[in-house]
Amino acid sequence: MIRTLSTRRSRVPLAVLALAPLALAAACTENADPGDSGDPRVLAVASTADGCELSSTEAPAGTLTFDVTNAGDDVTEFYLLDSDGLRILGEVENVAPNTSAKLTVNVGAGDYVTACKPGMVGDGIRGDFTVAASDDDGSAPSASDSELVEQAQTNYAAYVEDQADQLLTGTTEFAALVKARDDEAARALYPQARQHWERIETVAESFGTLDPEMDLREADLEPGQEWTGWHVLEKDLWPEDATDYTALTDEQRATLADKLVADTETLVELVNAPDMTYPIDFIANGSRGLLDEVATGKITGEEEAWSHTDLWDFQANVDGARVAYEGVRPIVLENDADLAAELDEEFADLQTLLDAQREGDGFVSYDTVGEDQRGELSDAVNALSEPLSRLTAAVVA
Ligand SMILES: [Cu+2]
């Protein structure tokens, strides 16, 4: 694993993290000042404690400039994300109160999501953004290879931070439910909170013991090793299939839940370290690594042995693999366009099979997925795995 990491300094004190507001629903509205130039590709963004207002929520394709003004009391960030809210196309960080900063990004026609993150923690205040087709297709023909690499690395670091922030929000909420013995709500939140972990699992794995402390499965416990993390609580929330199981005491639950939150805070600190970078080959290898996670842990149903929420993890690993791939795709397009076409197709095929297993806002229980369907999923993972194994060579070429 290649990573650069020096100080463990967080940008915000942990006490502030614990108080981060849950700002999910506020939407961007169109009542901010219009861009002063009258240019439809220049958008004004007003970030406040609980708002993220754009002068317009649509623009023509091409080079867009977001002029972000921070009218709140906390340092803020602004992101432009893909329509699924995962992959970051561009971001500005560290916008101090009463200052402004510009994000310039080439954007093609399509649906996107904008987000302001006052306090630089939590889920952010998200809204929809539409880019209409124009005579400019939003590609950046002049970008050199080194610029594409630089951009992919910056955007990937921002994606990891964003997922870690959302993981902390979800984990904090989950821990509180576990401690309060609100088991029904904890069971509902468990797979949702964990998807942010599974999307960046290969990054978490690069941080020494953090991964086993947070995500170790009972079957992988070594003699004498203490079992902590998500899956101990999973078993206590779904003890139905366990034999001779002794439920956790209130105190045991509290200790485990508090440790899970503390470990997540550590993860957030690590990924927010100012000089944390992910080299381009780390990103490409991470894409394949996440797909390997699917092949070894999710297809078999080993990851969520008690909750059977494996398909959520499956989807999250695939999300993470796809985001990493799409981030480096402009480089692949230049170096090996056939490989890009093959990967696009295999990712789409696998997604079609996963979509067939959706139920409500999630997925069916994995113990109801028959051998035939598991076999189909496994074949699609293998079909994607082969071209994905050639990704790193294509981006460092
Ligand atoms: Cu996992």
Tab-separated table of C-alpha atoms and ligand atoms in Angstrom:
chain	number	residue	atom	x	y	z
A	1	MET	CA	0.000	0.000	0.000
A	2	ILE	CA	1.305	3.398	-0.891
A	3	ARG	CA	0.227	6.277	1.205
A	4	THR	CA	1.579	9.494	2.510
A	5	LEU	CA	0.693	10.349	6.024
A	6	SER	CA	2.447	12.441	8.584
A	7	THR	CA	0.643	14.348	11.288
A	8	ARG	CA	-2.558	13.015	12.764
A	9	ARG	CA	-3.974	16.464	13.212
A	10	SER	CA	-7.640	16.918	12.486
A	11	ARG	CA	-8.874	20.124	10.944
A	12	VAL	CA	-11.536	20.407	13.604
A	13	PRO	CA	-11.502	19.352	17.243
A	14	LEU	CA	-13.305	16.085	17.887
A	15	ALA	CA	-15.688	17.804	20.273
A	16	VAL	CA	-17.034	19.676	17.281
A	17	LEU	CA	-17.442	16.456	15.327
A	18	ALA	CA	-19.773	15.076	17.959
A	19	LEU	CA	-21.992	18.122	17.624
A	20	ALA	CA	-22.147	18.099	13.844
A	21	PRO	CA	-25.713	18.786	12.759
A	22	LEU	CA	-27.597	16.316	10.627
A	23	ALA	CA	-28.337	18.433	7.629
A	24	LEU	CA	-29.825	16.151	5.038
A	25	ALA	CA	-32.945	17.630	3.678
A	26	ALA	CA	-32.295	21.313	3.062
A	27	ALA	CA	-32.396	21.943	-0.656
A	28	CYS	CA	-30.737	24.506	-2.803
A	29	THR	CA	-33.098	27.207	-3.956
A	30	GLU	CA	-32.848	29.719	-6.716
A	31	ASN	CA	-33.144	32.941	-4.762
A	32	ALA	CA	-29.483	33.859	-4.332
A	33	ASP	CA	-28.033	36.699	-6.379
A	34	PRO	CA	-27.634	35.766	-10.015
A	35	GLY	CA	-24.048	35.483	-11.208
A	36	ASP	CA	-22.989	39.099	-11.626
A	37	SER	CA	-21.575	38.490	-15.088
A	38	GLY	CA	-24.904	37.252	-16.442
A	39	ASP	CA	-22.901	34.308	-17.786
A	40	PRO	CA	-25.022	31.146	-17.299
A	41	ARG	CA	-21.812	29.169	-16.688
A	42	VAL	CA	-20.932	31.317	-13.659
A	43	LEU	CA	-22.922	30.313	-10.587
A	44	ALA	CA	-23.015	32.079	-7.230
A	45	VAL	CA	-23.146	29.770	-4.202
A	46	ALA	CA	-24.074	31.070	-0.745
A	47	SER	CA	-23.066	28.692	2.043
A	48	THR	CA	-24.564	29.321	5.493
A	49	ALA	CA	-24.964	27.272	8.675
A	50	ASP	CA	-28.019	25.514	7.261
A	51	GLY	CA	-28.225	26.554	3.617
A	52	CYS	CA	-26.488	26.058	0.297
A	53	GLU	CA	-28.098	28.420	-2.174
A	54	LEU	CA	-27.148	28.547	-5.833
A	55	SER	CA	-27.979	31.434	-8.150
A	56	SER	CA	-29.270	28.738	-10.503
A	57	THR	CA	-29.642	24.985	-10.225
A	58	GLU	CA	-29.010	24.554	-13.945
A	59	ALA	CA	-26.326	25.535	-16.399
A	60	PRO	CA	-25.236	24.710	-19.961
A	61	ALA	CA	-22.454	22.138	-20.413
A	62	GLY	CA	-18.920	23.474	-20.522
A	63	THR	CA	-16.505	25.083	-18.092
A	64	LEU	CA	-18.559	26.051	-15.043
A	65	THR	CA	-17.397	28.405	-12.319
A	66	PHE	CA	-18.954	28.161	-8.881
A	67	ASP	CA	-18.276	31.309	-6.901
A	68	VAL	CA	-18.673	30.117	-3.308
A	69	THR	CA	-19.267	32.705	-0.597
A	70	ASN	CA	-19.261	31.620	3.023
A	71	ALA	CA	-21.902	33.588	4.909
A	72	GLY	CA	-21.834	31.201	7.868
A	73	ASP	CA	-19.722	31.148	11.042
A	74	ASP	CA	-17.854	27.901	10.287
A	75	VAL	CA	-15.272	27.109	7.658
A	76	THR	CA	-17.091	25.506	4.739
A	77	GLU	CA	-16.545	23.295	1.677
A	78	PHE	CA	-18.378	23.040	-1.625
A	79	TYR	CA	-18.611	19.928	-3.811
A	80	LEU	CA	-20.005	19.073	-7.218
A	81	LEU	CA	-20.876	15.368	-7.282
A	82	ASP	CA	-22.241	12.783	-9.694
A	83	SER	CA	-26.009	12.221	-9.739
A	84	ASP	CA	-25.673	9.382	-7.192
A	85	GLY	CA	-23.918	11.751	-4.788
A	86	LEU	CA	-20.776	9.595	-4.558
A	87	ARG	CA	-18.073	10.625	-6.991
A	88	ILE	CA	-16.743	14.158	-6.659
A	89	LEU	CA	-16.107	16.087	-9.869
A	90	GLY	CA	-14.631	19.091	-8.122
A	91	GLU	CA	-14.441	20.751	-4.724
A	92	VAL	CA	-13.171	23.750	-2.814
A	93	GLU	CA	-12.154	23.285	0.805
A	94	ASN	CA	-11.303	25.585	3.685
A	95	VAL	CA	-13.500	28.530	2.722
A	96	ALA	CA	-13.309	30.725	5.828
A	97	PRO	CA	-16.292	32.758	7.076
A	98	ASN	CA	-16.807	35.976	5.094
A	99	THR	CA	-14.516	34.879	2.301
A	100	SER	CA	-15.162	33.355	-1.087
A	101	ALA	CA	-13.472	30.840	-3.338
A	102	LYS	CA	-13.968	29.649	-6.892
A	103	LEU	CA	-14.416	26.148	-8.223
A	104	THR	CA	-13.858	25.802	-11.964
A	105	VAL	CA	-14.772	22.444	-13.453
A	106	ASN	CA	-15.565	21.022	-16.900
A	107	VAL	CA	-18.995	19.460	-16.854
A	108	GLY	CA	-20.919	17.544	-19.525
A	109	ALA	CA	-24.716	17.360	-19.825
A	110	GLY	CA	-26.419	15.366	-17.066
A	111	ASP	CA	-27.759	15.369	-13.519
A	112	TYR	CA	-25.498	16.270	-10.625
A	113	VAL	CA	-25.584	16.986	-6.913
A	114	THR	CA	-24.155	20.057	-5.189
A	115	ALA	CA	-23.171	20.088	-1.528
A	116	CYS	CA	-21.998	22.641	1.000
A	117	LYS	CA	-20.408	21.312	4.154
A	118	PRO	CA	-20.383	23.998	6.863
A	119	GLY	CA	-18.008	22.921	9.625
A	120	MET	CA	-16.482	20.511	7.053
A	121	VAL	CA	-18.147	17.535	8.754
A	122	GLY	CA	-21.250	15.409	8.359
A	123	ASP	CA	-23.321	14.727	5.280
A	124	GLY	CA	-23.465	18.256	3.908
A	125	ILE	CA	-26.417	20.215	2.561
A	126	ARG	CA	-27.180	18.658	-0.787
A	127	GLY	CA	-29.247	19.741	-3.772
A	128	ASP	CA	-29.865	18.721	-7.357
A	129	PHE	CA	-28.109	20.419	-10.238
A	130	THR	CA	-28.802	19.947	-13.940
A	131	VAL	CA	-26.439	20.585	-16.812
A	132	ALA	CA	-28.038	20.934	-20.249
A	133	ALA	CA	-26.399	19.885	-23.497
A	134	SER	CA	-24.649	22.708	-25.334
A	135	ASP	CA	-22.163	23.040	-28.179
A	136	ASP	CA	-19.478	22.525	-25.527
A	137	ASP	CA	-19.441	18.875	-24.376
A	138	GLY	CA	-17.664	19.674	-21.116
A	139	SER	CA	-14.552	17.667	-21.881
A	140	ALA	CA	-11.234	19.370	-21.339
A	141	PRO	CA	-9.280	18.730	-24.526
A	142	SER	CA	-6.266	20.680	-23.355
A	143	ALA	CA	-5.708	18.750	-20.115
A	144	SER	CA	-2.334	17.027	-20.053
A	145	ASP	CA	-1.791	13.598	-18.533
A	146	SER	CA	-0.259	15.091	-15.425
A	147	GLU	CA	-3.250	17.423	-15.000
A	148	LEU	CA	-5.647	14.472	-15.327
A	149	VAL	CA	-3.670	12.519	-12.722
A	150	GLU	CA	-3.596	15.495	-10.365
A	151	GLN	CA	-7.344	16.004	-10.744
A	152	ALA	CA	-8.139	12.308	-10.190
A	153	GLN	CA	-6.050	12.255	-7.008
A	154	THR	CA	-7.606	15.428	-5.608
A	155	ASN	CA	-11.136	14.246	-6.343
A	156	TYR	CA	-10.521	10.803	-4.873
A	157	ALA	CA	-9.193	12.283	-1.619
A	158	ALA	CA	-12.317	14.457	-1.412
A	159	TYR	CA	-14.554	11.413	-2.031
A	160	VAL	CA	-12.863	9.454	0.763
A	161	GLU	CA	-13.273	12.390	3.164
A	162	ASP	CA	-16.929	12.742	2.229
A	163	GLN	CA	-17.670	9.047	2.794
A	164	ALA	CA	-15.741	9.051	6.093
A	165	ASP	CA	-17.729	12.083	7.261
A	166	GLN	CA	-21.010	10.349	6.440
A	167	LEU	CA	-19.789	7.176	8.108
A	168	LEU	CA	-19.208	9.124	11.314
A	169	THR	CA	-22.697	10.639	11.177
A	170	GLY	CA	-24.271	7.205	10.692
A	171	THR	CA	-22.063	5.422	13.218
A	172	THR	CA	-22.728	8.006	15.922
A	173	GLU	CA	-26.459	7.592	15.408
A	174	PHE	CA	-26.171	3.795	15.301
A	175	ALA	CA	-24.136	3.715	18.532
A	176	ALA	CA	-26.755	5.795	20.321
A	177	LEU	CA	-29.537	3.414	19.203
A	178	VAL	CA	-27.537	0.366	20.285
A	179	LYS	CA	-26.915	1.860	23.725
A	180	ALA	CA	-30.569	2.828	24.090
A	181	ARG	CA	-31.570	-0.743	23.082
A	182	ASP	CA	-33.707	0.626	20.280
A	183	ASP	CA	-32.873	-2.539	18.370
A	184	GLU	CA	-35.407	-2.178	15.594
A	185	ALA	CA	-34.074	1.245	14.596
A	186	ALA	CA	-30.477	0.054	15.037
A	187	ARG	CA	-31.126	-2.896	12.692
A	188	ALA	CA	-32.607	-0.554	10.091
A	189	LEU	CA	-29.654	1.837	10.276
A	190	TYR	CA	-26.916	-0.826	10.395
A	191	PRO	CA	-26.584	-1.543	6.640
A	192	GLN	CA	-27.105	2.099	5.700
A	193	ALA	CA	-24.358	3.397	7.974
A	194	ARG	CA	-22.004	0.614	6.946
A	195	GLN	CA	-22.227	1.344	3.224
A	196	HIS	CA	-19.995	4.403	3.735
A	197	TRP	CA	-17.408	2.083	5.288
A	198	GLU	CA	-17.636	-0.521	2.548
A	199	ARG	CA	-17.220	2.154	-0.150
A	200	ILE	CA	-13.799	3.119	1.196
A	201	GLU	CA	-12.782	-0.209	2.722
A	202	THR	CA	-9.493	-0.434	0.814
A	203	VAL	CA	-8.456	2.936	2.246
A	204	ALA	CA	-9.435	1.871	5.775
A	205	GLU	CA	-7.384	-1.288	5.295
A	206	SER	CA	-4.310	0.831	4.642
A	207	PHE	CA	-4.483	2.154	8.224
A	208	GLY	CA	-2.998	-0.751	10.170
A	209	THR	CA	-5.264	-2.211	12.817
A	210	LEU	CA	-8.241	0.057	12.214
A	211	ASP	CA	-9.848	-2.361	9.758
A	212	PRO	CA	-9.778	-5.474	11.998
A	213	GLU	CA	-10.802	-3.435	15.037
A	214	MET	CA	-13.839	-2.086	13.225
A	215	ASP	CA	-14.850	-4.782	10.764
A	216	LEU	CA	-13.534	-8.180	11.895
A	217	ARG	CA	-15.879	-11.130	11.366
A	218	GLU	CA	-16.243	-13.747	14.066
A	219	ALA	CA	-15.065	-16.469	11.660
A	220	ASP	CA	-11.758	-14.608	11.161
A	221	LEU	CA	-10.987	-14.167	14.880
A	222	GLU	CA	-7.543	-15.439	15.815
A	223	PRO	CA	-7.084	-17.267	19.149
A	224	GLY	CA	-6.815	-14.714	21.954
A	225	GLN	CA	-7.882	-11.822	19.727
A	226	GLU	CA	-10.516	-9.507	21.175
A	227	TRP	CA	-13.583	-9.126	18.963
A	228	THR	CA	-14.721	-5.522	18.504
A	229	GLY	CA	-16.439	-3.474	15.835
A	230	TRP	CA	-19.547	-3.656	13.715
A	231	HIS	CA	-20.010	-7.402	13.572
A	232	VAL	CA	-20.120	-8.028	17.348
A	233	LEU	CA	-23.010	-5.608	17.530
A	234	GLU	CA	-24.515	-7.199	14.417
A	235	LYS	CA	-24.664	-10.557	16.179
A	236	ASP	CA	-26.246	-9.014	19.270
A	237	LEU	CA	-28.898	-7.320	17.117
A	238	TRP	CA	-29.629	-10.497	15.110
A	239	PRO	CA	-29.054	-13.375	17.557
A	240	GLU	CA	-31.737	-15.585	15.936
A	241	ASP	CA	-29.317	-17.856	14.055
A	242	ALA	CA	-26.719	-18.056	16.817
A	243	THR	CA	-26.481	-21.144	18.996
A	244	ASP	CA	-25.920	-20.836	22.758
A	245	TYR	CA	-25.642	-17.094	22.415
A	246	THR	CA	-25.353	-14.911	25.524
A	247	ALA	CA	-26.647	-11.397	24.863
A	248	LEU	CA	-24.368	-8.456	25.566
A	249	THR	CA	-24.948	-6.527	28.781
A	250	ASP	CA	-25.734	-2.803	28.663
A	251	GLU	CA	-22.179	-2.117	29.726
A	252	GLN	CA	-20.656	-4.346	27.035
A	253	ARG	CA	-22.828	-2.710	24.415
A	254	ALA	CA	-21.825	0.768	25.559
A	255	THR	CA	-18.105	-0.084	25.528
A	256	LEU	CA	-18.295	-1.593	22.022
A	257	ALA	CA	-20.471	1.201	20.630
A	258	ASP	CA	-18.237	3.924	22.081
A	259	LYS	CA	-15.126	2.255	20.684
A	260	LEU	CA	-16.702	1.998	17.240
A	261	VAL	CA	-17.427	5.737	17.285
A	262	ALA	CA	-13.914	6.536	18.584
A	263	ASP	CA	-12.321	4.376	15.864
A	264	THR	CA	-14.469	6.103	13.240
A	265	GLU	CA	-13.308	9.479	14.565
A	266	THR	CA	-9.737	8.257	14.157
A	267	LEU	CA	-10.479	7.227	10.571
A	268	VAL	CA	-11.964	10.667	9.850
A	269	GLU	CA	-8.855	12.308	11.314
A	270	LEU	CA	-6.525	10.143	9.252
A	271	VAL	CA	-8.248	10.777	5.935
A	272	ASN	CA	-8.435	14.498	6.717
A	273	ALA	CA	-4.724	14.825	7.471
A	274	PRO	CA	-3.587	17.801	5.344
A	275	ASP	CA	-1.004	15.845	3.376
A	276	MET	CA	-3.032	12.644	2.958
A	277	THR	CA	-2.778	11.675	-0.711
A	278	TYR	CA	-3.770	8.667	-2.782
A	279	PRO	CA	-1.396	8.069	-5.693
A	280	ILE	CA	-3.028	7.156	-8.970
A	281	ASP	CA	-1.938	3.496	-8.789
A	282	PHE	CA	-3.376	3.242	-5.262
A	283	ILE	CA	-6.726	4.428	-6.638
A	284	ALA	CA	-6.642	1.974	-9.561
A	285	ASN	CA	-5.540	-0.918	-7.341
A	286	GLY	CA	-8.209	0.080	-4.811
A	287	SER	CA	-10.876	-0.331	-7.470
A	288	ARG	CA	-9.793	-3.906	-8.019
A	289	GLY	CA	-9.327	-4.466	-4.278
A	290	LEU	CA	-12.937	-3.532	-3.602
A	291	LEU	CA	-14.149	-5.947	-6.244
A	292	ASP	CA	-11.995	-8.667	-4.672
A	293	GLU	CA	-13.813	-7.916	-1.400
A	294	VAL	CA	-17.049	-8.746	-3.193
A	295	ALA	CA	-15.699	-11.981	-4.617
A	296	THR	CA	-14.219	-13.233	-1.347
A	297	GLY	CA	-16.674	-11.969	1.266
A	298	LYS	CA	-19.987	-10.910	-0.183
A	299	ILE	CA	-20.836	-13.544	-2.782
A	300	THR	CA	-20.444	-16.185	-0.068
A	301	GLY	CA	-22.578	-14.339	2.495
A	302	GLU	CA	-19.745	-14.431	5.039
A	303	GLU	CA	-19.593	-10.700	5.755
A	304	GLU	CA	-23.021	-10.339	7.324
A	305	ALA	CA	-23.445	-13.800	8.783
A	306	TRP	CA	-26.183	-12.705	11.216
A	307	SER	CA	-27.971	-9.777	9.555
A	308	HIS	CA	-27.816	-11.127	5.975
A	309	THR	CA	-27.464	-7.550	4.739
A	310	ASP	CA	-24.614	-8.627	2.429
A	311	LEU	CA	-26.152	-7.083	-0.674
A	312	TRP	CA	-25.815	-3.597	0.829
A	313	ASP	CA	-22.095	-4.207	1.329
A	314	PHE	CA	-21.903	-5.763	-2.128
A	315	GLN	CA	-23.405	-2.633	-3.683
A	316	ALA	CA	-21.168	-0.355	-1.581
A	317	ASN	CA	-18.011	-2.237	-2.621
A	318	VAL	CA	-19.123	-1.978	-6.255
A	319	ASP	CA	-19.864	1.752	-5.744
A	320	GLY	CA	-16.352	2.216	-4.392
A	321	ALA	CA	-14.785	0.268	-7.257
A	322	ARG	CA	-16.791	2.228	-9.814
A	323	VAL	CA	-16.040	5.639	-8.264
A	324	ALA	CA	-12.304	4.825	-8.248
A	325	TYR	CA	-12.494	3.658	-11.872
A	326	GLU	CA	-14.544	6.637	-13.052
A	327	GLY	CA	-12.096	8.996	-11.372
A	328	VAL	CA	-9.228	7.644	-13.479
A	329	ARG	CA	-11.383	6.993	-16.572
A	330	PRO	CA	-10.229	10.150	-18.436
A	331	ILE	CA	-6.678	8.747	-18.269
A	332	VAL	CA	-7.817	5.267	-19.371
A	333	LEU	CA	-9.670	6.847	-22.299
A	334	GLU	CA	-6.418	8.389	-23.511
A	335	ASN	CA	-4.279	5.301	-22.962
A	336	ASP	CA	-6.611	2.379	-23.692
A	337	ALA	CA	-10.072	3.334	-24.963
A	338	ASP	CA	-11.036	-0.327	-25.530
A	339	LEU	CA	-10.445	-1.110	-21.879
A	340	ALA	CA	-12.632	1.834	-20.851
A	341	ALA	CA	-15.444	0.554	-23.085
A	342	GLU	CA	-15.126	-2.943	-21.625
A	343	LEU	CA	-15.154	-1.689	-18.039
A	344	ASP	CA	-18.157	0.570	-18.686
A	345	GLU	CA	-20.066	-2.429	-20.012
A	346	GLU	CA	-19.114	-4.869	-17.240
A	347	PHE	CA	-19.904	-2.366	-14.475
A	348	ALA	CA	-23.317	-1.772	-16.085
A	349	ASP	CA	-24.028	-5.527	-16.381
A	350	LEU	CA	-23.177	-6.159	-12.740
A	351	GLN	CA	-25.311	-3.203	-11.672
A	352	THR	CA	-28.289	-4.571	-13.606
A	353	LEU	CA	-28.065	-7.848	-11.660
A	354	LEU	CA	-27.773	-5.993	-8.345
A	355	ASP	CA	-30.733	-3.777	-9.167
A	356	ALA	CA	-32.844	-6.920	-9.639
A	357	GLN	CA	-32.288	-7.650	-5.910
A	358	ARG	CA	-33.532	-4.273	-4.661
A	359	GLU	CA	-36.379	-4.062	-2.192
A	360	GLY	CA	-37.732	-0.817	-0.732
A	361	ASP	CA	-34.810	1.547	-0.231
A	362	GLY	CA	-32.417	-1.378	0.145
A	363	PHE	CA	-31.962	-5.008	-0.825
A	364	VAL	CA	-33.499	-8.379	-0.143
A	365	SER	CA	-32.007	-10.471	2.644
A	366	TYR	CA	-29.095	-12.434	1.218
A	367	ASP	CA	-30.301	-15.740	2.665
A	368	THR	CA	-33.246	-15.505	0.247
A	369	VAL	CA	-30.942	-15.255	-2.788
A	370	GLY	CA	-30.744	-18.684	-4.393
A	371	GLU	CA	-27.724	-20.513	-5.732
A	372	ASP	CA	-28.597	-19.643	-9.340
A	373	GLN	CA	-28.748	-15.927	-8.627
A	374	ARG	CA	-25.574	-16.057	-6.535
A	375	GLY	CA	-23.907	-17.813	-9.448
A	376	GLU	CA	-25.020	-15.091	-11.864
A	377	LEU	CA	-23.723	-12.394	-9.552
A	378	SER	CA	-20.456	-14.273	-9.156
A	379	ASP	CA	-20.058	-14.607	-12.939
A	380	ALA	CA	-20.649	-10.871	-13.401
A	381	VAL	CA	-18.057	-10.078	-10.705
A	382	ASN	CA	-15.539	-12.342	-12.430
A	383	ALA	CA	-16.315	-10.796	-15.821
A	384	LEU	CA	-15.546	-7.361	-14.366
A	385	SER	CA	-12.547	-8.571	-12.415
A	386	GLU	CA	-10.568	-9.516	-15.519
A	387	PRO	CA	-10.543	-6.093	-17.257
A	388	LEU	CA	-10.213	-4.403	-13.862
A	389	SER	CA	-6.962	-6.272	-13.311
A	390	ARG	CA	-5.581	-4.333	-16.307
A	391	LEU	CA	-6.647	-0.914	-14.953
A	392	THR	CA	-3.483	0.000	-13.059
A	393	ALA	CA	-1.267	-0.730	-16.063
A	394	ALA	CA	-3.519	1.484	-18.187
A	395	VAL	CA	-3.347	4.478	-15.841
A	396	VAL	CA	0.383	4.391	-15.136
A	397	ALA	CA	1.238	3.736	-18.814
B	1	CU	CU	-16.141	-5.347	5.186
